[in-house]
Amino acid sequence: MTTSRRSCRGSLRLAGASLGAMSAALLLPAAAFAQAAEVPGAVAPGTPAQQDPSPAQTAVVPADELTPDASAQVAPPEADAGGDIVVTGFRQSLGAAIALKRNTVSSVDAIVAEDIAKFPDQNLAESLQRIPGISIQRDAGEGRAITVRGLGAQFTRVRVNGLETVATSTDGASSNRDRAFDFNVFASELFNSIVVHKTAEASLDEGSLGAVVDLNTGNPLAGKSGVTFVASGQASYNDLSKNWGPRLAGLLSYKNDAGTFGVAVSGAYQSTNNFELGNNTVRWAQGVFDSVDGTACFSQPNRGGTYVGTPGGVCDQVALAFHPRIPRYGSVRHDRERLGLTGSVQWAPTDATKVSIDALYSRFKETREEKWGEVLLRSNERQMNVRDYTIDGNNNLIAATIDDAWVRTEHYIRDSQTEFYQIGGSWDQDVSDSFRFTLLGGYSKSNATIPVETTFVFDDRDAQGFRYDYTNMKRPVISFGTSVTDAANFQLAEVRDRPSKTVNDFRTAQLRTEWDVADGLKIKSGAMYRRFSFDTQGFSRDAVVCPNAGGRDVVLGTLTCTPNTNIGPTAVYGFPAGNLGEIFNLGKAGQPGGTTTQFLIPNIAAAADFTGLYGRTASVLVGDTRSVSEEVTGGYVEFDMEGDLFGLRYAANAGMRYAHTAQKSTGLTSATVSGVTTNTPVTVERSYDDWLPAVNVALFPMEDLVLRGAVSKVITRPSLGSLTPGGSVDGFNYRVNFGNPQLDPFRATSFDLAAEWYFAPQSLFSVALFKKNIASFPVSGTRSGTFASTGLPLGVIPASSPAAQAPEGQLWQISGPVNGEGASLKGMEISLQASFTFLPGFLKNFGFLANATFVDSSASYSQGGPATTVVRPGGTLGALPNTVRDATLYGLSKRAYNGTLYYEDAKFSARGSISYRSPYIDGASATGNLFEGYDETINVDASLRYKLTDNFELSLEGTNLTDEYRDRWVDIDARRNYESNHFGRTFLIGGRFKM
């Protein structure tokens, strides 16, 4: 094995991005394949750029404070046929991650190859949730985004092979059009390490209040000489959808005997077709009904007359109580395909020079299909009669029977695709024994396209005897009083299609230098340039078939529509359902007895052909068409020190980072004159500067004990949607949101203290305390007003929304981001990791990992609270009063626990894992509800593996073994049901071959 001049300098060179120490700690070179890794005698020569994107972003412990034997953190190595020393196994990967954590000054956690590869993780988010302080948000049963120490996805910066990037997927009920990184775009098999930086350094890229996450792909020069080939195949089965799907991965790499040239390519493919079943209310709302228990609330029924309800009487009581807006049961199908490819070429002609080129491609495709049976109380309460009702102690109309109910069935389909590309290169050069540099640059692009996002609806607007009962909030009874399988009762009343496209790209160039000034003193400096651009476009083919009472339909022009006061059997508000439908059976959605489970829903192909939907001219969605570009320039200087202070060993880094941000935001403003709407782009430019000092200190009072401290200034730039000039209109919830391109970044001062005890091989007990004082925190300012008061033209209201027919039917909630007064966050992480090698017999093969995170925070938010009056004589709700509430930061769970118990011997390995996340607020709500969020979740996963030969093993894995439900609520006080869905258990069986 070659030992370079670089590795013999007596100064351990370790990058915060990770990973000279990873090689020193037996980094496995290929993510999913349990390859053997060479055990270097010292720091690996010429650490590649993707493992060391800056030359020593993290200062390291003094050399003599490391364990005496470089392999002390791992099990005894074995020798392969070629004489190289190799180690494999989950236990060894844990030792590699511990070694990296121990040998850095800042707070770092990591997962290395076999840990990712041999756990049933469908994507990187699920791998990350096992790191202390990290929780994930799941979508369709898969991890999508992460929260680090209570700070949500937008506060985390992600680098792939050292280059900051954004991956935006169209997964979920809505697309991600922000800075948050969607981890579900990538298969975990493509990466050999994940490193999470929890404290800032001057030499570490800025932009994170939460963490910087490094994702690292192939590293051929760290592997064994010759050709390496690995292939794995699994079949996945979901017990809710009863579907099978393939999961395949492969790696081919080569390294010459001299260790000067290496190349690697890898690929991963997965296809699934799974279901999500459950119920949904689409929030709760207040509303004025036509009558209550036979008492007329208006002088004329349905749509006419004035409000005659007695003040404080039953009409007022029911109007001011909260009812489900759209009570419904249904299914969501997620047909997904994930493909990933990586390539890496490395050339190290001398010990002083190394050049690396890395490329990554990922494609994530999904067809999302939703089928619902529901009642559209939302904005239609005026025609409905309520009887046999119950109002509970939280002012919820918890149960009711409704006549003249607006029954609706929906069929929705969305085809989406996300493509991610990245190419990057680096040049590591030792100019002399004391001076070196790294030149790093690259480009990445993420395209998220939705060519089809279609909804058709059948309506029956005079159903009698509809009944809902939310006494059990999570398992309501929903029973329809009319036949919802008879086409004669339905009309095709609405069509929608909303294609869109979002593009993010990053251009990065960085120069990083190191100068060994003297023993124990190193100066790092560098310059950086980044250009980020975000562009999203949204379009609409929406149409309500009969928007004009008594006029012709606007889709085909063949119907004469009846007045909207006619809701009886002779009403014409759409096309006869006829042969345009199909029968939908609900399945196991957790519904209790008495719930209707079979519906006639539109057939999308037949309805699209009949209406000519895709031939309609699409209009621009003003609120969904916008762009932001940011150009960041700057640099840093950092001093790395190590030595003795009054007999106490220490290592530290201290420095300053400067960033100049030039920002340009573009949105559309609309004006309608003589029925013609004109959209005009509006662009706002601004710039700002940030000076970001950072200090990290590590003390070593004993050989196995490390004490850490850090303080820094950090920033996160505002969310992209908040920066858009102009406004967006939600005509379903009567909301208008204005952007503010003058928003300041989130700025905070961060404090960290930690103690780590490395009490045995592969073992660690640590406690970390952290606090962030957030001085600049954009918040939403909210008021109630008429639509006319916004100054926006009527043409921006979506045509298919209730507000398009009645723009002033109720007061609007008008909000926009403003620079707030700040917030605070504090918490504690506790982690224990142990290998039972001290026990006798087979018990020595056991080990466990456990961690707990406790976080609290406080921020002030302004929202529209519940209406308290009914306006007379019009019979509309009064204004939603502006309410200021203190609450935790969005996405913050106060408690999170993770635990893994494992067993591993020469042939057999087994692991079981449990992850708990406490409830959290997800964001602001609407229609008088204060906040919305999710209940606690517990996820259980397991894995079994058996080696038939040295080259082949079998595996059986299971995820979500308890079939955990995802429960979402609205209103922090009343905890009203938003949704309760489950996704089933997933099992994977397969094998892996390596040579």
mmCIF file of N, CA, C and O in Angstrom, residues 720-783:
data_model
loop_
_atom_site.group_PDB
_atom_site.id
_atom_site.type_symbol
_atom_site.label_atom_id
_atom_site.label_comp_id
_atom_site.label_asym_id
_atom_site.label_seq_id
_atom_site.Cartn_x
_atom_site.Cartn_y
_atom_site.Cartn_z
ATOM 1 N N LEU A 720 -38.077 31.020 -1.214
ATOM 2 C CA LEU A 720 -38.206 31.551 -2.570
ATOM 3 C C LEU A 720 -39.594 32.134 -2.827
ATOM 4 O O LEU A 720 -39.732 33.171 -3.475
ATOM 5 N N GLY A 721 -40.632 31.459 -2.320
ATOM 6 C CA GLY A 721 -41.982 31.968 -2.535
ATOM 7 C C GLY A 721 -42.214 33.312 -1.874
ATOM 8 O O GLY A 721 -42.957 34.158 -2.380
ATOM 9 N N SER A 722 -41.550 33.539 -0.735
ATOM 10 C CA SER A 722 -41.726 34.794 -0.010
ATOM 11 C C SER A 722 -41.109 35.978 -0.737
ATOM 12 O O SER A 722 -41.472 37.116 -0.490
ATOM 13 N N LEU A 723 -40.164 35.724 -1.641
ATOM 14 C CA LEU A 723 -39.446 36.800 -2.303
ATOM 15 C C LEU A 723 -40.135 37.305 -3.568
ATOM 16 O O LEU A 723 -39.684 38.258 -4.184
ATOM 17 N N THR A 724 -41.222 36.663 -3.958
ATOM 18 C CA THR A 724 -41.852 36.987 -5.226
ATOM 19 C C THR A 724 -42.639 38.291 -5.155
ATOM 20 O O THR A 724 -43.488 38.451 -4.272
ATOM 21 N N PRO A 725 -42.397 39.223 -6.076
ATOM 22 C CA PRO A 725 -43.259 40.409 -6.131
ATOM 23 C C PRO A 725 -44.679 40.009 -6.557
ATOM 24 O O PRO A 725 -44.882 39.009 -7.227
ATOM 25 N N GLY A 726 -45.650 40.822 -6.180
ATOM 26 C CA GLY A 726 -47.029 40.531 -6.557
ATOM 27 C C GLY A 726 -47.696 39.584 -5.590
ATOM 28 O O GLY A 726 -47.183 39.297 -4.512
ATOM 29 N N GLY A 727 -48.868 39.085 -5.977
ATOM 30 C CA GLY A 727 -49.646 38.252 -5.072
ATOM 31 C C GLY A 727 -50.177 37.008 -5.737
ATOM 32 O O GLY A 727 -50.256 36.909 -6.957
ATOM 33 N N SER A 728 -50.526 36.028 -4.919
ATOM 34 C CA SER A 728 -51.194 34.818 -5.387
ATOM 35 C C SER A 728 -52.533 34.706 -4.686
ATOM 36 O O SER A 728 -52.697 35.147 -3.550
ATOM 37 N N VAL A 729 -53.501 34.110 -5.386
ATOM 38 C CA VAL A 729 -54.879 34.088 -4.911
ATOM 39 C C VAL A 729 -55.353 32.655 -4.747
ATOM 40 O O VAL A 729 -55.210 31.834 -5.655
ATOM 41 N N ASP A 730 -55.893 32.341 -3.572
ATOM 42 C CA ASP A 730 -56.515 31.048 -3.282
ATOM 43 C C ASP A 730 -58.010 31.286 -3.175
ATOM 44 O O ASP A 730 -58.508 31.733 -2.141
ATOM 45 N N GLY A 731 -58.721 31.028 -4.271
ATOM 46 C CA GLY A 731 -60.150 31.285 -4.304
ATOM 47 C C GLY A 731 -60.987 30.241 -3.611
ATOM 48 O O GLY A 731 -62.208 30.396 -3.495
ATOM 49 N N PHE A 732 -60.363 29.152 -3.140
ATOM 50 C CA PHE A 732 -61.084 28.126 -2.401
ATOM 51 C C PHE A 732 -61.139 28.485 -0.915
ATOM 52 O O PHE A 732 -62.144 28.234 -0.254
ATOM 53 N N ASN A 733 -60.056 29.065 -0.404
ATOM 54 C CA ASN A 733 -60.004 29.449 1.012
ATOM 55 C C ASN A 733 -60.157 30.951 1.224
ATOM 56 O O ASN A 733 -60.014 31.429 2.334
ATOM 57 N N TYR A 734 -60.423 31.687 0.162
ATOM 58 C CA TYR A 734 -60.538 33.149 0.229
ATOM 59 C C TYR A 734 -59.289 33.739 0.902
ATOM 60 O O TYR A 734 -59.367 34.448 1.893
ATOM 61 N N ARG A 735 -58.123 33.429 0.303
ATOM 62 C CA ARG A 735 -56.855 33.925 0.823
ATOM 63 C C ARG A 735 -56.059 34.586 -0.297
ATOM 64 O O ARG A 735 -56.061 34.116 -1.431
ATOM 65 N N VAL A 736 -55.370 35.661 0.051
ATOM 66 C CA VAL A 736 -54.427 36.313 -0.851
ATOM 67 C C VAL A 736 -53.088 36.395 -0.130
ATOM 68 O O VAL A 736 -53.024 36.837 1.028
ATOM 69 N N ASN A 737 -52.022 35.956 -0.802
ATOM 70 C CA ASN A 737 -50.678 36.027 -0.232
ATOM 71 C C ASN A 737 -49.802 36.900 -1.119
ATOM 72 O O ASN A 737 -49.703 36.663 -2.327
ATOM 73 N N PHE A 738 -49.217 37.912 -0.526
ATOM 74 C CA PHE A 738 -48.292 38.782 -1.232
ATOM 75 C C PHE A 738 -46.859 38.410 -0.858
ATOM 76 O O PHE A 738 -46.570 38.086 0.294
ATOM 77 N N GLY A 739 -45.954 38.492 -1.831
ATOM 78 C CA GLY A 739 -44.549 38.293 -1.551
ATOM 79 C C GLY A 739 -43.888 39.587 -1.117
ATOM 80 O O GLY A 739 -44.492 40.669 -1.144
ATOM 81 N N ASN A 740 -42.625 39.457 -0.710
ATOM 82 C CA ASN A 740 -41.877 40.632 -0.249
ATOM 83 C C ASN A 740 -40.411 40.441 -0.637
ATOM 84 O O ASN A 740 -39.648 39.800 0.085
ATOM 85 N N PRO A 741 -39.994 40.978 -1.793
ATOM 86 C CA PRO A 741 -38.603 40.780 -2.232
ATOM 87 C C PRO A 741 -37.580 41.509 -1.369
ATOM 88 O O PRO A 741 -36.377 41.322 -1.561
ATOM 89 N N GLN A 742 -38.042 42.325 -0.406
ATOM 90 C CA GLN A 742 -37.120 43.042 0.472
ATOM 91 C C GLN A 742 -36.888 42.322 1.799
ATOM 92 O O GLN A 742 -36.327 42.896 2.729
ATOM 93 N N LEU A 743 -37.300 41.066 1.885
ATOM 94 C CA LEU A 743 -37.106 40.324 3.129
ATOM 95 C C LEU A 743 -35.622 40.161 3.443
ATOM 96 O O LEU A 743 -34.806 39.899 2.560
ATOM 97 N N ASP A 744 -35.285 40.293 4.714
ATOM 98 C CA ASP A 744 -33.931 40.005 5.168
ATOM 99 C C ASP A 744 -33.755 38.498 5.344
ATOM 100 O O ASP A 744 -34.730 37.761 5.540
ATOM 101 N N PRO A 745 -32.518 38.022 5.306
ATOM 102 C CA PRO A 745 -32.281 36.604 5.609
ATOM 103 C C PRO A 745 -32.616 36.296 7.068
ATOM 104 O O PRO A 745 -32.714 37.188 7.910
ATOM 105 N N PHE A 746 -32.788 35.014 7.359
ATOM 106 C CA PHE A 746 -32.777 34.556 8.734
ATOM 107 C C PHE A 746 -31.338 34.690 9.225
ATOM 108 O O PHE A 746 -30.419 34.122 8.621
ATOM 109 N N ARG A 747 -31.133 35.407 10.307
ATOM 110 C CA ARG A 747 -29.791 35.561 10.876
ATOM 111 C C ARG A 747 -29.819 35.131 12.328
ATOM 112 O O ARG A 747 -30.764 35.453 13.060
ATOM 113 N N ALA A 748 -28.783 34.406 12.746
ATOM 114 C CA ALA A 748 -28.797 33.863 14.097
ATOM 115 C C ALA A 748 -27.376 33.771 14.643
ATOM 116 O O ALA A 748 -26.394 33.716 13.892
ATOM 117 N N THR A 749 -27.291 33.739 15.963
ATOM 118 C CA THR A 749 -26.057 33.404 16.662
ATOM 119 C C THR A 749 -26.237 32.016 17.265
ATOM 120 O O THR A 749 -27.232 31.754 17.947
ATOM 121 N N SER A 750 -25.289 31.143 16.993
ATOM 122 C CA SER A 750 -25.410 29.737 17.375
ATOM 123 C C SER A 750 -24.356 29.384 18.420
ATOM 124 O O SER A 750 -23.186 29.749 18.286
ATOM 125 N N PHE A 751 -24.790 28.659 19.459
ATOM 126 C CA PHE A 751 -23.895 28.219 20.536
ATOM 127 C C PHE A 751 -24.017 26.704 20.687
ATOM 128 O O PHE A 751 -25.126 26.153 20.657
ATOM 129 N N ASP A 752 -22.874 26.030 20.873
ATOM 130 C CA ASP A 752 -22.869 24.578 21.039
ATOM 131 C C ASP A 752 -21.851 24.172 22.086
ATOM 132 O O ASP A 752 -20.739 24.710 22.134
ATOM 133 N N LEU A 753 -22.242 23.191 22.931
ATOM 134 C CA LEU A 753 -21.341 22.549 23.886
ATOM 135 C C LEU A 753 -21.575 21.050 23.815
ATOM 136 O O LEU A 753 -22.730 20.603 23.721
ATOM 137 N N ALA A 754 -20.499 20.256 23.859
ATOM 138 C CA ALA A 754 -20.668 18.813 23.768
ATOM 139 C C ALA A 754 -19.572 18.103 24.544
ATOM 140 O O ALA A 754 -18.448 18.603 24.673
ATOM 141 N N ALA A 755 -19.916 16.917 25.058
ATOM 142 C CA ALA A 755 -18.947 16.019 25.698
ATOM 143 C C ALA A 755 -19.112 14.640 25.090
ATOM 144 O O ALA A 755 -20.242 14.144 24.959
ATOM 145 N N GLU A 756 -17.993 14.013 24.700
ATOM 146 C CA GLU A 756 -18.019 12.718 24.043
ATOM 147 C C GLU A 756 -17.043 11.769 24.737
ATOM 148 O O GLU A 756 -15.859 12.104 24.920
ATOM 149 N N TRP A 757 -17.520 10.602 25.104
ATOM 150 C CA TRP A 757 -16.701 9.603 25.787
ATOM 151 C C TRP A 757 -16.619 8.360 24.906
ATOM 152 O O TRP A 757 -17.627 7.682 24.678
ATOM 153 N N TYR A 758 -15.417 8.063 24.400
ATOM 154 C CA TYR A 758 -15.181 6.909 23.546
ATOM 155 C C TYR A 758 -14.661 5.783 24.430
ATOM 156 O O TYR A 758 -13.460 5.543 24.538
ATOM 157 N N PHE A 759 -15.568 5.084 25.080
ATOM 158 C CA PHE A 759 -15.209 4.208 26.185
ATOM 159 C C PHE A 759 -14.809 2.805 25.750
ATOM 160 O O PHE A 759 -14.328 2.026 26.572
ATOM 161 N N ALA A 760 -14.999 2.455 24.453
ATOM 162 C CA ALA A 760 -14.628 1.125 23.962
ATOM 163 C C ALA A 760 -14.648 1.173 22.446
ATOM 164 O O ALA A 760 -15.179 2.119 21.851
ATOM 165 N N PRO A 761 -14.077 0.156 21.772
ATOM 166 C CA PRO A 761 -14.159 0.128 20.314
ATOM 167 C C PRO A 761 -15.608 0.183 19.839
ATOM 168 O O PRO A 761 -16.488 -0.456 20.421
ATOM 169 N N GLN A 762 -15.854 0.972 18.793
ATOM 170 C CA GLN A 762 -17.194 1.154 18.209
ATOM 171 C C GLN A 762 -18.210 1.626 19.243
ATOM 172 O O GLN A 762 -19.403 1.349 19.117
ATOM 173 N N SER A 763 -17.744 2.346 20.249
ATOM 174 C CA SER A 763 -18.628 2.746 21.341
ATOM 175 C C SER A 763 -18.451 4.225 21.650
ATOM 176 O O SER A 763 -17.353 4.769 21.602
ATOM 177 N N LEU A 764 -19.563 4.852 22.002
ATOM 178 C CA LEU A 764 -19.563 6.288 22.241
ATOM 179 C C LEU A 764 -20.754 6.662 23.104
ATOM 180 O O LEU A 764 -21.863 6.168 22.903
ATOM 181 N N PHE A 765 -20.490 7.526 24.079
ATOM 182 C CA PHE A 765 -21.575 8.178 24.810
ATOM 183 C C PHE A 765 -21.334 9.677 24.687
ATOM 184 O O PHE A 765 -20.244 10.168 24.987
ATOM 185 N N SER A 766 -22.347 10.411 24.227
ATOM 186 C CA SER A 766 -22.158 11.844 24.020
ATOM 187 C C SER A 766 -23.400 12.614 24.447
ATOM 188 O O SER A 766 -24.523 12.105 24.377
ATOM 189 N N VAL A 767 -23.157 13.828 24.878
ATOM 190 C CA VAL A 767 -24.222 14.769 25.221
ATOM 191 C C VAL A 767 -23.860 16.102 24.576
ATOM 192 O O VAL A 767 -22.720 16.574 24.690
ATOM 193 N N ALA A 768 -24.806 16.698 23.883
ATOM 194 C CA ALA A 768 -24.586 17.986 23.231
ATOM 195 C C ALA A 768 -25.707 18.941 23.594
ATOM 196 O O ALA A 768 -26.891 18.562 23.577
ATOM 197 N N LEU A 769 -25.345 20.164 23.935
ATOM 198 C CA LEU A 769 -26.295 21.233 24.192
ATOM 199 C C LEU A 769 -26.157 22.277 23.089
ATOM 200 O O LEU A 769 -25.037 22.587 22.651
ATOM 201 N N PHE A 770 -27.268 22.824 22.642
ATOM 202 C CA PHE A 770 -27.200 23.819 21.576
ATOM 203 C C PHE A 770 -28.261 24.892 21.797
ATOM 204 O O PHE A 770 -29.304 24.653 22.412
ATOM 205 N N LYS A 771 -27.964 26.071 21.280
ATOM 206 C CA LYS A 771 -28.873 27.207 21.400
ATOM 207 C C LYS A 771 -28.672 28.118 20.200
ATOM 208 O O LYS A 771 -27.544 28.340 19.767
ATOM 209 N N LYS A 772 -29.773 28.621 19.666
ATOM 210 C CA LYS A 772 -29.711 29.562 18.563
ATOM 211 C C LYS A 772 -30.606 30.757 18.888
ATOM 212 O O LYS A 772 -31.799 30.583 19.155
ATOM 213 N N ASN A 773 -29.994 31.935 18.875
ATOM 214 C CA ASN A 773 -30.743 33.181 19.018
ATOM 215 C C ASN A 773 -30.955 33.749 17.622
ATOM 216 O O ASN A 773 -30.021 34.222 16.974
ATOM 217 N N ILE A 774 -32.184 33.679 17.145
ATOM 218 C CA ILE A 774 -32.504 34.081 15.776
ATOM 219 C C ILE A 774 -32.954 35.536 15.810
ATOM 220 O O ILE A 774 -34.041 35.854 16.305
ATOM 221 N N ALA A 775 -32.115 36.408 15.289
ATOM 222 C CA ALA A 775 -32.393 37.845 15.369
ATOM 223 C C ALA A 775 -33.318 38.310 14.255
ATOM 224 O O ALA A 775 -34.111 39.229 14.445
ATOM 225 N N SER A 776 -33.224 37.692 13.097
ATOM 226 C CA SER A 776 -34.036 38.089 11.948
ATOM 227 C C SER A 776 -34.857 36.895 11.514
ATOM 228 O O SER A 776 -34.307 35.875 11.109
ATOM 229 N N PHE A 777 -36.154 37.033 11.597
ATOM 230 C CA PHE A 777 -37.030 35.890 11.360
ATOM 231 C C PHE A 777 -38.283 36.358 10.631
ATOM 232 O O PHE A 777 -39.201 36.880 11.242
ATOM 233 N N PRO A 778 -38.346 36.226 9.287
ATOM 234 C CA PRO A 778 -39.538 36.669 8.560
ATOM 235 C C PRO A 778 -40.793 35.967 9.060
ATOM 236 O O PRO A 778 -40.788 34.748 9.269
ATOM 237 N N VAL A 779 -41.855 36.743 9.282
ATOM 238 C CA VAL A 779 -43.127 36.195 9.738
ATOM 239 C C VAL A 779 -44.223 36.710 8.821
ATOM 240 O O VAL A 779 -44.024 37.619 8.025
ATOM 241 N N SER A 780 -45.389 36.118 8.953
ATOM 242 C CA SER A 780 -46.516 36.502 8.115
ATOM 243 C C SER A 780 -47.377 37.531 8.833
ATOM 244 O O SER A 780 -47.782 37.322 9.975
ATOM 245 N N GLY A 781 -47.632 38.631 8.162
ATOM 246 C CA GLY A 781 -48.590 39.609 8.660
ATOM 247 C C GLY A 781 -49.936 39.376 7.997
ATOM 248 O O GLY A 781 -50.009 39.170 6.780
ATOM 249 N N THR A 782 -51.029 39.382 8.756
ATOM 250 C CA THR A 782 -52.333 38.980 8.252
ATOM 251 C C THR A 782 -53.393 40.014 8.615
ATOM 252 O O THR A 782 -53.377 40.572 9.709
ATOM 253 N N ARG A 783 -54.332 40.239 7.687
ATOM 254 C CA ARG A 783 -55.494 41.075 7.950
ATOM 255 C C ARG A 783 -56.680 40.511 7.189
ATOM 256 O O ARG A 783 -56.518 39.682 6.283
#
